Amino acid sequence: MLSEAMAALAAAGGTAVVQAAGTDAWTEMRQQVARWFGRGDPQREHAELERLDQTAGALEAARPAEAERVLIRQEAVWQGRIEALLESLEDIERARVAGELRSLVAPQTPHRSVSADQGGLAVGGDARVQSDHGSAAALTMGNVTFGNPPQPGPHQD
């Protein structure tokens, strides 16, 4: 059984594969994922390329009414495949392969987070607040940081 962190990584991998399909990033992502699964075996890599092409084809062929269901299904398929590979490895090898996967999915994974409590809202990434139908304000923010700068050290006076 995989740790929560490994399961989350597998989920991120499945999402990254599906989100890249049909975009400019697909060709490179397709090759990298096939290499990652192939682990140096050209036949296995070729089989993975075929599976990736099937995923892209399924997403492209999905009618608008079924697109979300197909997307979720394909993410789950790739998550399961990634989990199976990670589970098949010994701990040391799993850690190395997981690091490779993190590097592979990083460009496809938005680095965003949101937290809220009674005192306010914290957003990692861009925030866009908009309202309509008689509301009072709309605000769009991107790459904004508030806070105090660090105090200079003795060598920076």
Tab-separated table of C-alpha atoms in Angstrom:
chain	number	residue	atom	x	y	z
A	1	MET	CA	0.000	0.000	0.000
A	2	LEU	CA	1.340	3.420	-0.946
A	3	SER	CA	1.741	6.279	1.491
A	4	GLU	CA	-0.588	9.259	1.175
A	5	ALA	CA	2.210	11.259	-0.424
A	6	MET	CA	2.811	8.575	-3.057
A	7	ALA	CA	-0.913	8.235	-3.738
A	8	ALA	CA	-1.178	12.021	-4.134
A	9	LEU	CA	1.793	11.959	-6.503
A	10	ALA	CA	0.116	9.224	-8.559
A	11	ALA	CA	-3.074	11.309	-8.699
A	12	ALA	CA	-1.078	14.341	-9.825
A	13	GLY	CA	0.573	12.188	-12.475
A	14	GLY	CA	-2.769	10.975	-13.798
A	15	THR	CA	-4.076	14.526	-13.916
A	16	ALA	CA	-0.929	15.823	-15.635
A	17	VAL	CA	-1.152	13.189	-18.375
A	18	VAL	CA	-4.790	13.990	-19.109
A	19	GLN	CA	-4.364	17.759	-18.924
A	20	ALA	CA	-1.448	17.666	-21.357
A	21	ALA	CA	-3.377	15.672	-23.971
A	22	GLY	CA	-4.389	17.879	-26.867
A	23	THR	CA	-2.106	20.755	-25.844
A	24	ASP	CA	1.268	21.974	-27.059
A	25	ALA	CA	2.832	20.118	-24.121
A	26	TRP	CA	1.474	16.742	-25.243
A	27	THR	CA	4.308	15.591	-27.512
A	28	GLU	CA	6.970	16.083	-24.863
A	29	MET	CA	4.801	14.815	-22.010
A	30	ARG	CA	3.846	11.731	-24.031
A	31	GLN	CA	7.513	10.869	-24.635
A	32	GLN	CA	8.526	11.489	-21.024
A	33	VAL	CA	5.683	9.425	-19.585
A	34	ALA	CA	6.408	6.534	-21.958
A	35	ARG	CA	10.107	6.633	-21.000
A	36	TRP	CA	9.203	6.792	-17.308
A	37	PHE	CA	6.956	3.737	-17.562
A	38	GLY	CA	9.296	1.930	-19.972
A	39	ARG	CA	12.209	1.980	-17.501
A	40	GLY	CA	14.677	1.395	-20.347
A	41	ASP	CA	12.666	-1.310	-22.124
A	42	PRO	CA	11.916	-0.160	-25.722
A	43	GLN	CA	8.992	-2.587	-26.125
A	44	ARG	CA	7.370	-1.423	-22.926
A	45	GLU	CA	7.955	2.198	-23.912
A	46	HIS	CA	6.262	1.561	-27.268
A	47	ALA	CA	3.277	-0.039	-25.496
A	48	GLU	CA	2.995	3.008	-23.247
A	49	LEU	CA	3.051	5.329	-26.269
A	50	GLU	CA	0.099	3.377	-27.662
A	51	ARG	CA	-1.783	3.678	-24.355
A	52	LEU	CA	-1.090	7.405	-24.266
A	53	ASP	CA	-2.371	7.750	-27.834
A	54	GLN	CA	-5.530	5.869	-26.829
A	55	THR	CA	-6.030	8.322	-23.967
A	56	ALA	CA	-5.605	11.325	-26.252
A	57	GLY	CA	-7.994	9.756	-28.762
A	58	ALA	CA	-10.638	9.061	-26.117
A	59	LEU	CA	-10.464	12.619	-24.848
A	60	GLU	CA	-10.643	14.057	-28.346
A	61	ALA	CA	-13.554	11.830	-29.383
A	62	ALA	CA	-15.642	12.536	-26.283
A	63	ARG	CA	-18.872	14.381	-26.978
A	64	PRO	CA	-19.350	17.541	-24.896
A	65	ALA	CA	-21.966	15.849	-22.725
A	66	GLU	CA	-19.560	13.064	-21.766
A	67	ALA	CA	-16.243	14.976	-21.785
A	68	GLU	CA	-16.027	15.402	-18.003
A	69	ARG	CA	-16.770	11.723	-17.376
A	70	VAL	CA	-14.137	10.632	-19.919
A	71	LEU	CA	-11.585	13.025	-18.431
A	72	ILE	CA	-12.171	11.705	-14.907
A	73	ARG	CA	-12.016	8.108	-16.143
A	74	GLN	CA	-8.724	8.691	-17.956
A	75	GLU	CA	-7.206	10.436	-14.923
A	76	ALA	CA	-8.197	7.444	-12.788
A	77	VAL	CA	-6.730	4.985	-15.298
A	78	TRP	CA	-3.362	6.753	-15.309
A	79	GLN	CA	-3.402	7.217	-11.546
A	80	GLY	CA	-3.962	3.476	-11.156
A	81	ARG	CA	-1.169	2.624	-13.589
A	82	ILE	CA	1.235	4.943	-11.768
A	83	GLU	CA	0.243	3.517	-8.379
A	84	ALA	CA	0.779	-0.025	-9.658
A	85	LEU	CA	4.277	0.810	-10.881
A	86	LEU	CA	5.224	2.563	-7.644
A	87	GLU	CA	3.848	-0.314	-5.544
A	88	SER	CA	5.913	-2.814	-7.514
A	89	LEU	CA	9.203	-1.174	-6.499
A	90	GLU	CA	11.369	-1.560	-3.417
A	91	ASP	CA	11.511	1.497	-1.129
A	92	ILE	CA	14.814	2.908	-2.399
A	93	GLU	CA	13.877	2.462	-6.050
A	94	ARG	CA	10.374	3.809	-5.363
A	95	ALA	CA	11.847	7.005	-3.888
A	96	ARG	CA	14.066	7.517	-6.946
A	97	VAL	CA	11.273	6.817	-9.428
A	98	ALA	CA	8.887	9.067	-7.481
A	99	GLY	CA	11.441	11.875	-7.754
A	100	GLU	CA	11.530	11.363	-11.513
A	101	LEU	CA	7.734	11.499	-11.617
A	102	ARG	CA	7.664	14.708	-9.564
A	103	SER	CA	10.017	16.322	-12.073
A	104	LEU	CA	7.908	15.071	-14.954
A	105	VAL	CA	4.583	16.404	-13.649
A	106	ALA	CA	5.869	19.658	-12.136
A	107	PRO	CA	5.430	21.715	-15.324
A	108	GLN	CA	1.812	20.490	-15.614
A	109	THR	CA	0.919	21.022	-11.954
A	110	PRO	CA	-0.237	24.492	-10.922
A	111	HIS	CA	1.340	25.579	-7.665
A	112	ARG	CA	-1.753	26.965	-6.037
A	113	SER	CA	-3.295	26.668	-2.656
A	114	VAL	CA	-6.111	28.321	-0.808
A	115	SER	CA	-6.782	28.548	2.897
A	116	ALA	CA	-9.363	30.504	4.826
A	117	ASP	CA	-10.392	31.171	8.389
A	118	GLN	CA	-12.509	33.777	10.105
A	119	GLY	CA	-9.751	36.365	9.692
A	120	GLY	CA	-9.420	36.159	5.905
A	121	LEU	CA	-8.314	34.247	2.875
A	122	ALA	CA	-4.820	33.213	1.754
A	123	VAL	CA	-4.256	32.220	-1.878
A	124	GLY	CA	-1.123	30.755	-3.419
A	125	GLY	CA	-1.196	31.590	-7.138
A	126	ASP	CA	-3.330	34.212	-8.805
A	127	ALA	CA	-6.616	35.356	-7.304
A	128	ARG	CA	-9.541	36.820	-9.176
A	129	VAL	CA	-12.541	38.100	-7.291
A	130	GLN	CA	-15.520	39.171	-9.354
A	131	SER	CA	-19.143	39.760	-8.641
A	132	ASP	CA	-22.117	40.964	-10.609
A	133	HIS	CA	-25.842	41.712	-10.316
A	134	GLY	CA	-25.499	44.900	-8.306
A	135	SER	CA	-22.428	43.972	-6.312
A	136	ALA	CA	-20.046	46.602	-5.040
A	137	ALA	CA	-16.622	45.542	-6.307
A	138	ALA	CA	-14.532	43.389	-8.569
A	139	LEU	CA	-10.825	42.799	-8.070
A	140	THR	CA	-8.200	40.942	-10.048
A	141	MET	CA	-4.766	40.328	-8.551
A	142	GLY	CA	-1.796	38.442	-9.861
A	143	ASN	CA	1.660	37.923	-8.421
A	144	VAL	CA	0.978	40.139	-5.405
A	145	THR	CA	2.877	39.711	-2.155
A	146	PHE	CA	2.160	41.598	1.058
A	147	GLY	CA	4.312	41.496	4.119
A	148	ASN	CA	7.372	42.954	5.721
A	149	PRO	CA	10.729	42.439	4.055
A	150	PRO	CA	13.340	40.583	6.097
A	151	GLN	CA	15.499	42.704	8.371
A	152	PRO	CA	19.027	43.250	7.016
A	153	GLY	CA	21.801	41.279	8.661
A	154	PRO	CA	24.863	42.959	10.179
A	155	HIS	CA	26.755	42.639	6.884
A	156	GLN	CA	23.951	44.415	4.965
A	157	ASP	CA	23.795	47.723	6.914
